[in-house]
mmCIF file of C-alpha atoms in Angstrom:
data_model
loop_
_atom_site.group_PDB
_atom_site.id
_atom_site.type_symbol
_atom_site.label_atom_id
_atom_site.label_comp_id
_atom_site.label_asym_id
_atom_site.label_seq_id
_atom_site.Cartn_x
_atom_site.Cartn_y
_atom_site.Cartn_z
ATOM 1 C CA MET A 17 6.930 19.192 39.355
ATOM 2 C CA GLY A 18 6.535 21.361 36.307
ATOM 3 C CA HIS A 19 4.924 20.267 33.056
ATOM 4 C CA SER A 20 4.775 21.658 29.546
ATOM 5 C CA GLU A 21 1.669 22.336 27.559
ATOM 6 C CA GLN A 22 1.292 22.540 23.824
ATOM 7 C CA GLY A 23 0.507 25.969 22.463
ATOM 8 C CA PRO A 24 -1.441 26.723 19.280
ATOM 9 C CA SER A 25 1.728 26.777 17.163
ATOM 10 C CA ASP A 26 2.739 23.335 18.461
ATOM 11 C CA GLU A 27 -0.704 21.940 17.655
ATOM 12 C CA ILE A 28 -0.549 23.338 14.124
ATOM 13 C CA ARG A 29 2.924 21.833 13.669
ATOM 14 C CA VAL A 30 1.704 18.406 14.796
ATOM 15 C CA LYS A 31 -1.353 18.708 12.541
ATOM 16 C CA LYS A 32 0.836 19.599 9.567
ATOM 17 C CA THR A 33 3.029 16.576 10.230
ATOM 18 C CA ASP A 34 -0.045 14.328 10.240
ATOM 19 C CA ILE A 35 -1.393 15.900 7.044
ATOM 20 C CA LEU A 36 1.965 15.472 5.304
ATOM 21 C CA LYS A 37 1.905 11.802 6.290
ATOM 22 C CA ASP A 38 -1.575 11.453 4.797
ATOM 23 C CA PHE A 39 -0.443 13.046 1.536
ATOM 24 C CA GLN A 40 2.452 10.611 1.409
ATOM 25 C CA LEU A 41 0.300 7.555 2.200
ATOM 26 C CA PHE A 42 -2.310 8.455 -0.392
ATOM 27 C CA PHE A 43 0.202 9.430 -3.070
ATOM 28 C CA PHE A 44 2.329 6.287 -2.983
ATOM 29 C CA SER A 45 -0.699 3.973 -2.907
ATOM 30 C CA MET A 46 -2.228 5.973 -5.795
ATOM 31 C CA SER A 47 -5.425 6.719 -3.875
ATOM 32 C CA ARG A 48 -8.178 8.750 -5.507
ATOM 33 C CA LEU A 49 -7.245 12.439 -5.584
ATOM 34 C CA ALA A 50 -10.564 13.324 -3.966
ATOM 35 C CA SER A 51 -9.472 11.482 -0.808
ATOM 36 C CA PHE A 52 -6.500 13.807 -0.151
ATOM 37 C CA PRO A 53 -6.781 16.385 2.689
ATOM 38 C CA TRP A 54 -7.080 19.338 0.325
ATOM 39 C CA THR A 55 -9.137 21.434 2.744
ATOM 40 C CA PHE A 56 -6.220 21.727 5.173
ATOM 41 C CA LEU A 57 -3.938 22.790 2.316
ATOM 42 C CA GLU A 58 -6.446 25.385 1.118
ATOM 43 C CA ASN A 59 -6.749 26.856 4.618
ATOM 44 C CA ASP A 60 -2.974 27.007 4.998
ATOM 45 C CA LEU A 61 -2.559 28.766 1.653
ATOM 46 C CA GLN A 62 -5.273 31.271 2.507
ATOM 47 C CA SER A 63 -3.891 32.099 5.930
ATOM 48 C CA ASN A 64 -0.167 32.172 5.121
ATOM 49 C CA LYS A 65 -0.122 33.195 1.437
ATOM 50 C CA SER A 66 2.958 30.996 1.159
ATOM 51 C CA SER A 67 3.835 27.934 -0.932
ATOM 52 C CA GLU A 68 5.990 26.502 1.867
ATOM 53 C CA PHE A 69 3.508 23.745 2.725
ATOM 54 C CA ILE A 70 3.215 22.745 -0.945
ATOM 55 C CA SER A 71 7.008 22.513 -1.019
ATOM 56 C CA ASP A 72 6.844 20.195 1.996
ATOM 57 C CA ILE A 73 4.204 18.062 0.237
ATOM 58 C CA LEU A 74 6.421 17.803 -2.837
ATOM 59 C CA LYS A 75 9.358 16.608 -0.742
ATOM 60 C CA GLN A 76 7.220 13.837 0.740
ATOM 61 C CA THR A 77 5.748 12.754 -2.609
ATOM 62 C CA CYS A 78 7.148 13.446 -6.089
ATOM 63 C CA LEU A 79 10.592 14.513 -4.842
ATOM 64 C CA HIS A 80 10.899 11.733 -2.259
ATOM 65 C CA SER A 81 13.559 9.076 -2.861
ATOM 66 C CA LEU A 82 10.842 6.377 -2.845
ATOM 67 C CA CYS A 83 9.231 8.058 -5.875
ATOM 68 C CA ARG A 84 12.537 7.981 -7.721
ATOM 69 C CA ARG A 85 12.886 4.239 -7.125
ATOM 70 C CA PHE A 86 9.250 3.166 -7.392
ATOM 71 C CA PRO A 87 7.220 5.906 -9.104
ATOM 72 C CA PRO A 88 3.413 5.868 -9.308
ATOM 73 C CA SER A 89 2.050 5.993 -12.862
ATOM 74 C CA VAL A 90 2.954 8.932 -15.083
ATOM 75 C CA ARG A 91 -0.691 9.859 -15.489
ATOM 76 C CA TYR A 92 -1.272 9.815 -11.722
ATOM 77 C CA ARG A 93 1.716 12.031 -11.001
ATOM 78 C CA ARG A 94 0.617 14.413 -13.753
ATOM 79 C CA LEU A 95 -2.876 14.721 -12.266
ATOM 80 C CA PHE A 96 -1.522 15.111 -8.734
ATOM 81 C CA LEU A 97 0.911 17.881 -9.668
ATOM 82 C CA SER A 98 -1.723 19.659 -11.756
ATOM 83 C CA GLU A 99 -4.032 19.648 -8.744
ATOM 84 C CA LEU A 100 -1.291 21.083 -6.507
ATOM 85 C CA ILE A 101 -0.702 23.857 -9.043
ATOM 86 C CA ARG A 102 -4.423 24.590 -9.238
ATOM 87 C CA ARG A 103 -4.650 24.887 -5.447
ATOM 88 C CA GLN A 104 -1.562 27.095 -5.307
ATOM 89 C CA GLU A 105 -2.892 29.470 -7.963
ATOM 90 C CA ALA A 106 -6.301 29.615 -6.280
ATOM 91 C CA GLY A 107 -4.556 30.562 -3.030
ATOM 92 C CA GLY A 108 -2.838 33.511 -4.700
ATOM 93 C CA CYS A 109 0.637 32.316 -3.725
ATOM 94 C CA ASP A 110 3.879 32.966 -5.555
ATOM 95 C CA PRO A 111 4.731 30.278 -8.129
ATOM 96 C CA LEU A 112 6.929 27.446 -6.856
ATOM 97 C CA ASP A 113 9.607 26.605 -9.432
ATOM 98 C CA GLU A 114 10.177 23.063 -8.168
ATOM 99 C CA LEU A 115 6.460 22.339 -8.603
ATOM 100 C CA TYR A 116 6.481 23.347 -12.272
ATOM 101 C CA ASP A 117 9.780 21.518 -12.802
ATOM 102 C CA ALA A 118 8.229 18.332 -11.416
ATOM 103 C CA LEU A 119 5.235 18.713 -13.744
ATOM 104 C CA ALA A 120 7.482 19.326 -16.755
ATOM 105 C CA GLU A 121 9.247 16.035 -15.997
ATOM 106 C CA VAL A 122 6.043 14.002 -16.414
ATOM 107 C CA VAL A 123 4.230 16.034 -19.092
ATOM 108 C CA GLY A 124 6.348 14.574 -21.869
ATOM 109 C CA ALA A 125 6.753 11.125 -20.329
ATOM 110 C CA GLU A 126 5.025 8.145 -21.914
ATOM 111 C CA ASP A 127 2.246 6.333 -20.070
ATOM 112 C CA THR A 128 2.768 2.614 -19.490
ATOM 113 C CA THR A 129 0.505 -0.283 -18.567
ATOM 114 C CA GLU A 130 2.415 -0.877 -15.325
ATOM 115 C CA CYS A 131 3.257 1.279 -12.326
ATOM 116 C CA TYR A 132 4.514 1.021 -8.777
ATOM 117 C CA LYS A 133 2.385 1.343 -5.670
ATOM 118 C CA SER A 134 3.988 1.612 -2.252
ATOM 119 C CA TYR A 135 2.177 0.822 0.992
ATOM 120 C CA LEU A 136 3.764 2.352 4.091
ATOM 121 C CA LEU A 137 3.984 0.158 7.200
ATOM 122 C CA PRO A 138 3.774 1.386 10.820
ATOM 123 C CA CYS A 139 7.424 0.415 11.336
ATOM 124 C CA GLY A 140 8.451 2.944 8.680
ATOM 125 C CA ASP A 141 9.200 0.411 5.927
ATOM 126 C CA ALA A 142 7.378 0.415 2.620
ATOM 127 C CA VAL A 143 6.033 -2.515 0.628
ATOM 128 C CA SER A 144 6.586 -1.487 -2.996
ATOM 129 C CA LEU A 145 4.792 -3.471 -5.689
ATOM 130 C CA SER A 146 4.760 -3.503 -9.455
ATOM 131 C CA GLU A 147 1.081 -3.506 -10.424
ATOM 132 C CA ASN A 148 -0.916 -3.134 -13.609
ATOM 133 C CA VAL A 149 -2.719 0.152 -14.158
ATOM 134 C CA ALA A 150 -5.890 -1.589 -15.396
ATOM 135 C CA LEU A 151 -8.025 -3.521 -12.895
ATOM 136 C CA ILE A 152 -8.460 -6.359 -15.383
ATOM 137 C CA SER A 153 -5.614 -7.295 -17.710
ATOM 138 C CA GLU A 154 -4.246 -10.451 -19.306
ATOM 139 C CA GLY A 155 -7.495 -12.218 -18.429
ATOM 140 C CA THR A 156 -7.119 -11.818 -14.662
ATOM 141 C CA THR A 157 -7.836 -9.419 -11.794
ATOM 142 C CA GLY A 158 -4.771 -10.668 -9.914
ATOM 143 C CA LEU A 159 -2.317 -8.038 -11.169
ATOM 144 C CA VAL A 160 -3.528 -5.312 -8.790
ATOM 145 C CA THR A 161 -3.949 -5.068 -5.021
ATOM 146 C CA TRP A 162 -7.559 -5.362 -3.841
ATOM 147 C CA GLU A 163 -9.201 -4.032 -0.663
ATOM 148 C CA ALA A 164 -9.504 -7.546 0.793
ATOM 149 C CA ALA A 165 -5.722 -7.997 0.652
ATOM 150 C CA LEU A 166 -5.194 -4.640 2.390
ATOM 151 C CA TYR A 167 -7.708 -5.539 5.094
ATOM 152 C CA LEU A 168 -6.081 -8.947 5.657
ATOM 153 C CA ALA A 169 -2.676 -7.261 5.911
ATOM 154 C CA GLU A 170 -4.053 -4.867 8.540
ATOM 155 C CA TRP A 171 -5.506 -7.809 10.477
ATOM 156 C CA ALA A 172 -2.117 -9.528 10.354
ATOM 157 C CA LEU A 173 -0.397 -6.412 11.719
ATOM 158 C CA ASP A 174 -2.842 -6.482 14.652
ATOM 159 C CA HIS A 175 -2.325 -10.244 15.226
ATOM 160 C CA GLN A 176 1.375 -10.749 14.621
ATOM 161 C CA GLN A 177 1.508 -13.623 17.111
ATOM 162 C CA ALA A 178 -0.602 -15.724 14.726
ATOM 163 C CA PHE A 179 2.348 -15.864 12.305
ATOM 164 C CA SER A 180 5.457 -15.552 14.465
ATOM 165 C CA GLY A 181 7.762 -18.575 14.085
ATOM 166 C CA ARG A 182 5.314 -20.392 11.802
ATOM 167 C CA THR A 183 5.278 -21.739 8.268
ATOM 168 C CA VAL A 184 2.561 -19.784 6.482
ATOM 169 C CA LEU A 185 0.914 -20.697 3.181
ATOM 170 C CA GLU A 186 -0.995 -17.984 1.340
ATOM 171 C CA LEU A 187 -3.526 -19.077 -1.268
ATOM 172 C CA GLY A 188 -4.017 -16.657 -4.147
ATOM 173 C CA SER A 189 -1.218 -14.239 -3.262
ATOM 174 C CA GLY A 190 -1.864 -11.924 -6.214
ATOM 175 C CA VAL A 191 0.832 -9.270 -6.457
ATOM 176 C CA GLY A 192 2.007 -10.041 -2.912
ATOM 177 C CA LEU A 193 0.877 -7.221 -0.585
ATOM 178 C CA THR A 194 -0.443 -9.352 2.300
ATOM 179 C CA GLY A 195 2.380 -11.875 2.293
ATOM 180 C CA ILE A 196 5.164 -9.310 2.035
ATOM 181 C CA THR A 197 3.595 -7.333 4.878
ATOM 182 C CA ILE A 198 3.538 -10.453 7.057
ATOM 183 C CA CYS A 199 7.149 -11.264 6.171
ATOM 184 C CA ARG A 200 8.236 -7.725 7.019
ATOM 185 C CA SER A 201 6.297 -7.329 10.268
ATOM 186 C CA CYS A 202 5.165 -10.659 11.758
ATOM 187 C CA SER A 203 8.382 -12.758 11.929
ATOM 188 C CA PRO A 204 7.220 -15.996 10.284
ATOM 189 C CA ASP A 205 9.834 -18.756 10.003
ATOM 190 C CA ARG A 206 8.829 -19.531 6.427
ATOM 191 C CA PHE A 207 6.289 -18.059 4.028
ATOM 192 C CA VAL A 208 4.931 -19.736 0.896
ATOM 193 C CA PHE A 209 3.302 -17.449 -1.676
ATOM 194 C CA SER A 210 1.084 -19.193 -4.217
ATOM 195 C CA ASP A 211 -1.103 -18.522 -7.232
ATOM 196 C CA CYS A 212 -2.130 -20.338 -10.389
ATOM 197 C CA HIS A 213 -2.235 -17.706 -13.163
ATOM 198 C CA PRO A 214 1.076 -17.547 -15.115
ATOM 199 C CA SER A 215 1.111 -13.734 -15.423
ATOM 200 C CA VAL A 216 0.281 -13.315 -11.739
ATOM 201 C CA LEU A 217 3.052 -15.737 -10.729
ATOM 202 C CA GLN A 218 5.554 -13.798 -12.833
ATOM 203 C CA LYS A 219 4.518 -10.501 -11.242
ATOM 204 C CA LEU A 220 4.458 -12.087 -7.774
ATOM 205 C CA ARG A 221 7.986 -13.472 -8.073
ATOM 206 C CA ALA A 222 9.238 -10.070 -9.244
ATOM 207 C CA ASN A 223 7.601 -8.287 -6.293
ATOM 208 C CA VAL A 224 8.925 -10.764 -3.743
ATOM 209 C CA GLN A 225 12.425 -10.191 -5.107
ATOM 210 C CA LEU A 226 11.833 -6.435 -5.322
ATOM 211 C CA ASN A 227 11.217 -6.374 -1.568
ATOM 212 C CA GLY A 228 14.384 -8.297 -0.760
ATOM 213 C CA LEU A 229 12.775 -11.592 0.269
ATOM 214 C CA THR A 230 14.624 -14.805 -0.601
ATOM 215 C CA GLU A 231 14.809 -18.489 0.269
ATOM 216 C CA GLN A 232 18.243 -17.937 1.787
ATOM 217 C CA LYS A 233 17.466 -15.486 4.589
ATOM 218 C CA SER A 234 14.862 -15.224 7.325
ATOM 219 C CA PRO A 235 12.022 -15.423 6.779
ATOM 220 C CA ARG A 236 12.588 -18.069 4.122
ATOM 221 C CA VAL A 237 10.174 -17.514 1.249
ATOM 222 C CA SER A 238 9.145 -19.351 -1.896
ATOM 223 C CA VAL A 239 6.623 -18.775 -4.665
ATOM 224 C CA GLU A 240 4.665 -21.845 -5.761
ATOM 225 C CA GLU A 241 2.233 -22.536 -8.576
ATOM 226 C CA LEU A 242 -0.836 -23.831 -6.750
ATOM 227 C CA ASP A 243 -4.519 -23.960 -7.662
ATOM 228 C CA TRP A 244 -6.258 -24.346 -4.302
ATOM 229 C CA THR A 245 -9.400 -25.711 -6.011
ATOM 230 C CA ALA A 246 -7.445 -28.661 -7.396
ATOM 231 C CA ALA A 247 -4.586 -29.055 -4.899
ATOM 232 C CA THR A 248 -4.108 -32.486 -3.320
ATOM 233 C CA GLU A 249 -3.584 -33.423 0.309
ATOM 234 C CA GLU A 250 -0.056 -34.493 -0.628
ATOM 235 C CA GLN A 251 0.778 -31.028 -1.989
ATOM 236 C CA PHE A 252 -0.365 -29.380 1.230
ATOM 237 C CA ARG A 253 1.495 -31.994 3.293
ATOM 238 C CA GLN A 254 4.743 -31.272 1.451
ATOM 239 C CA ILE A 255 4.395 -27.560 2.169
ATOM 240 C CA GLY A 256 3.868 -28.330 5.859
ATOM 241 C CA ALA A 257 2.104 -25.076 6.712
ATOM 242 C CA ASP A 258 1.139 -24.212 10.292
ATOM 243 C CA ALA A 259 -1.200 -21.473 9.056
ATOM 244 C CA VAL A 260 -3.052 -20.930 5.784
ATOM 245 C CA ILE A 261 -4.408 -17.552 4.713
ATOM 246 C CA ALA A 262 -6.329 -16.300 1.689
ATOM 247 C CA ALA A 263 -8.035 -13.060 0.635
ATOM 248 C CA GLU A 264 -10.685 -14.866 -1.433
ATOM 249 C CA ASN A 265 -13.934 -16.783 -1.165
ATOM 250 C CA ALA A 266 -13.025 -20.441 -0.668
ATOM 251 C CA GLY A 267 -16.510 -21.884 -0.225
ATOM 252 C CA ILE A 268 -15.485 -23.745 2.958
ATOM 253 C CA SER A 269 -17.237 -23.873 6.342
ATOM 254 C CA HIS A 270 -16.232 -20.867 8.375
ATOM 255 C CA HIS A 271 -17.108 -18.364 11.048
ATOM 256 C CA VAL A 272 -16.693 -14.615 10.919
ATOM 257 C CA ILE A 273 -13.971 -12.993 13.034
ATOM 258 C CA THR A 274 -15.425 -9.759 14.345
ATOM 259 C CA GLY A 275 -13.748 -6.650 15.695
ATOM 260 C CA PRO A 276 -12.062 -3.618 14.127
ATOM 261 C CA VAL A 277 -8.564 -3.493 12.704
ATOM 262 C CA SER A 278 -6.076 -0.648 12.884
ATOM 263 C CA HIS A 279 -6.262 1.665 9.880
ATOM 264 C CA VAL A 280 -2.844 1.453 8.231
ATOM 265 C CA PHE A 281 -3.431 1.605 4.469
ATOM 266 C CA PRO A 282 -5.659 4.048 2.567
ATOM 267 C CA TYR A 283 -8.470 2.310 0.661
ATOM 268 C CA ASN A 284 -12.245 2.288 0.275
ATOM 269 C CA ARG A 285 -13.547 1.050 3.627
ATOM 270 C CA LEU A 286 -17.126 1.009 2.373
ATOM 271 C CA SER A 287 -16.362 -2.243 0.557
ATOM 272 C CA SER A 288 -18.037 -5.311 2.060
ATOM 273 C CA ILE A 289 -15.149 -7.274 3.605
ATOM 274 C CA GLU A 290 -15.287 -9.975 6.289
ATOM 275 C CA MET A 291 -12.456 -11.736 8.083
ATOM 276 C CA ILE A 292 -13.316 -15.431 8.294
ATOM 277 C CA LYS A 293 -11.726 -18.462 9.929
ATOM 278 C CA LEU A 294 -12.032 -21.671 7.928
ATOM 279 C CA TYR A 295 -12.398 -25.143 9.382
ATOM 280 C CA ARG A 296 -13.028 -28.679 8.214
#
């Protein structure tokens, strides 16, 4: 029985596809520019003397339909495009009109205090969130997505059976990344988002709606005002959760859940994050 083997050109094609995916992941989550795979781009420009790969990057980032609907911040797009232009010029390639057109679109645009970040799921969907540009705003840190929420979402994707068919309560949902990921990928019967800061609740409700989640269709979702430090047994009983999750320090007896998680989202993995199971 015959079999096919990949040649060098096939391997390069596969590598380019992976690199394009990385550019897309990093761009839509507004990762630090230094984390992008620039070395591969530089090598491609040097060897081919063509802007074709930059054109492909543009199509997967600034010119992608997701960017039209949920664009990263103006400043971020400006810096990203400027870096692409710098790399292209350093490679001695012919100018790419669509690259300069994309930059011209954001040069005159006004910066805002809010932006969209999109986190791509393994299934191909994207969780798009309205977030604040500043880490701390309106007296809270809850208007941005933190590494702990990304890690918890990755753990959930690896342990979907823990949520399937259940009523899940999330304490301190923030802007909604973990909960929306679970709703999209883990088939809960019902999911209750909660937080206690008024501005966070407003942003959370908007993001839940933005991602097409409602009380009327499966999974059924709701957003509740709940301060877990002051919540009563009756409040928890009314919610009737089978599982409770939180990406915060609750000060309750616990043990650490060890083991790696699949790397799905780009973020700083040097942060000290533990997955813990709480018990009474």
